[in-house]
């Protein structure tokens, strides 16, 4: 794929859930385009492996997005390693399959804790850095499950609709500080998250699953100054899944 290199040169980015799947694709593309990237994930071995592969522009920090103390430590480590954060991709997420009837309270809380509260804590943690540099781009990963009803994903859908709501609220609050907040709504993307779900491509008009790198190009755009006039928006990238 032809590209102009350096679309985010000089930026300092944090990608949660950056060790696998779409997060790893965001990390790679941001680093390829000149950003310094912190890979923040619970999976230490894979995070370190990716950081070593990418070299001096990448660094791994172990982070459970549900823990405010770990977020504080991450912002300090990022500052001392690369400088203040100006891009955050709130990508870490989990999916547990259940219906409104079969969801246990424990499972419901677990999904909300990672997907929704993790996103909230991430935004809160990076705002001081972004205010300091006078700009910022927060990219929250929602889902097509946050736009239409999809059966058997009850807590997941609740969390992904919430991500869109928090995105709009934060976008309004942070616009005066030149901090942009946008949501990405991917459809079915080839990662381990959907590997066991037995999904078919028939419900996707383009007739195939997305590749993580295709989603990463949208995140790269939102991280870069090319999207300087874009905030509070839902960016759908789903092969037409939500069109019908
Ligand atoms: P994945 O399972 O491949 O990757 C998720 C990453 O999040 C992993 O690296 C995992 O270790 C990390 N993670 C999980 N819990 C964490 C926690 N508490 N703290 C920090 N890191 C944690 O999944 P993926 O498909 O790449 O998903 C990335 C994001 O995209 C998620 O938010 C997911 O909900 C969303 N999404 C995925 C699809 C899809 O079809 N794959 C579609 C729409 C949205």
Coordinates of C-alpha atoms in Angstrom, one line a residue, residues 19-146:
X19 CA -0.2 -6.2 22.3
X20 CA -2.7 -8.0 20.1
X21 CA -5.1 -7.6 17.3
X22 CA -6.2 -4.1 16.3
X23 CA -4.2 -2.6 19.1
X24 CA -1.0 -4.0 17.7
X25 CA -1.9 -2.7 14.2
X26 CA -2.5 0.8 15.7
X27 CA 0.9 0.6 17.4
X28 CA 2.7 -0.5 14.2
X29 CA 1.2 2.1 11.9
X30 CA 1.7 5.0 14.4
X31 CA 5.3 4.0 14.9
X32 CA 5.9 3.6 11.1
X33 CA 4.5 7.1 10.7
X34 CA 6.9 8.7 13.2
X35 CA 5.2 8.6 16.6
X36 CA 6.7 7.3 19.8
X37 CA 4.3 4.7 21.0
X38 CA 3.6 3.1 24.4
X39 CA 2.1 -0.3 24.2
X40 CA -0.1 -0.6 27.2
X41 CA -1.5 -4.1 27.9
X42 CA -2.0 -6.7 30.6
X43 CA -0.1 -9.2 28.4
X44 CA 3.5 -8.5 29.3
X45 CA 5.3 -11.1 27.1
X46 CA 3.6 -10.2 23.9
X47 CA 3.8 -6.5 24.7
X48 CA 7.6 -6.7 25.3
X49 CA 8.0 -8.8 22.1
X50 CA 6.3 -6.2 20.0
X51 CA 8.2 -3.3 21.6
X52 CA 11.5 -5.1 20.9
X53 CA 10.4 -5.7 17.3
X54 CA 9.6 -2.0 16.7
X55 CA 12.8 -0.7 18.3
X56 CA 13.4 2.7 19.9
X57 CA 10.1 4.3 19.0
X58 CA 8.1 1.7 21.0
X59 CA 8.0 0.9 24.7
X60 CA 5.9 -1.5 26.7
X61 CA 4.2 -0.6 29.9
X62 CA 2.1 -3.2 31.8
X63 CA -1.4 -1.7 32.3
X64 CA -4.7 -3.0 33.5
X65 CA -7.0 -0.3 32.2
X66 CA -9.4 -0.8 35.1
X67 CA -6.8 0.4 37.7
X68 CA -6.4 4.2 38.2
X69 CA -3.0 3.8 40.0
X70 CA -1.6 1.9 37.0
X71 CA -2.9 4.8 34.7
X72 CA -1.0 7.3 36.9
X73 CA 2.2 5.2 36.7
X74 CA 1.7 4.9 32.9
X75 CA 1.5 8.6 32.3
X76 CA 4.6 9.2 34.4
X77 CA 6.6 6.5 32.7
X78 CA 5.5 7.8 29.2
X79 CA 6.5 11.3 30.2
X80 CA 10.0 10.3 31.3
X81 CA 10.5 8.0 28.3
X82 CA 9.0 10.1 25.5
X83 CA 7.4 13.3 26.8
X84 CA 3.8 14.3 27.5
X85 CA 1.1 12.2 25.8
X86 CA -0.8 13.8 22.9
X87 CA -2.5 10.7 21.4
X88 CA -4.5 8.0 23.3
X89 CA -6.1 5.1 21.6
X90 CA -8.5 3.5 24.1
X91 CA -8.6 0.1 22.4
X92 CA -8.4 -2.5 25.2
X93 CA -11.6 -4.5 25.3
X94 CA -13.1 -7.9 26.1
X95 CA -16.2 -9.7 24.9
X96 CA -18.2 -12.2 26.8
X97 CA -21.2 -13.7 25.0
X98 CA -24.5 -13.8 26.8
X99 CA -28.0 -12.4 26.6
X100 CA -29.9 -10.1 28.9
X101 CA -31.3 -13.3 30.6
X102 CA -28.1 -15.3 30.8
X103 CA -25.6 -12.5 31.7
X104 CA -24.4 -12.9 35.3
X105 CA -23.9 -9.8 37.3
X106 CA -20.2 -10.7 37.6
X107 CA -19.7 -11.0 33.9
X108 CA -21.7 -7.9 33.2
X109 CA -19.5 -5.9 35.6
X110 CA -16.3 -7.4 34.2
X111 CA -17.2 -6.2 30.6
X112 CA -18.3 -2.7 31.7
X113 CA -15.2 -2.4 33.9
X114 CA -12.7 -3.0 31.0
X115 CA -14.6 -1.5 28.1
X116 CA -16.4 1.4 29.7
X117 CA -14.6 2.3 32.9
X118 CA -11.2 1.6 31.3
X119 CA -12.0 4.1 28.6
X120 CA -13.2 6.7 31.1
X121 CA -10.0 6.2 33.2
X122 CA -7.8 6.5 30.2
X123 CA -9.4 9.8 29.1
X124 CA -9.1 11.2 32.6
X125 CA -5.5 10.2 32.9
X126 CA -4.2 11.8 29.7
X127 CA -6.1 15.1 29.9
X128 CA -3.4 17.0 32.0
X129 CA -0.7 16.0 29.5
X130 CA -2.8 17.1 26.5
X131 CA -3.7 20.4 28.1
X132 CA 0.0 21.0 28.8
X133 CA 1.0 20.5 25.1
X134 CA -2.1 22.4 24.0
X135 CA -3.5 19.6 21.7
X136 CA -4.6 16.1 21.9
X137 CA -6.4 13.3 20.1
X138 CA -8.3 10.7 22.0
X139 CA -9.6 7.8 20.0
X140 CA -12.1 5.5 21.7
X141 CA -12.8 2.1 20.1
X142 CA -16.5 1.4 20.1
X143 CA -18.0 -1.2 17.8
X144 CA -20.9 -1.8 15.3
X145 CA -22.4 -3.4 18.5
X146 CA -22.5 0.2 19.7

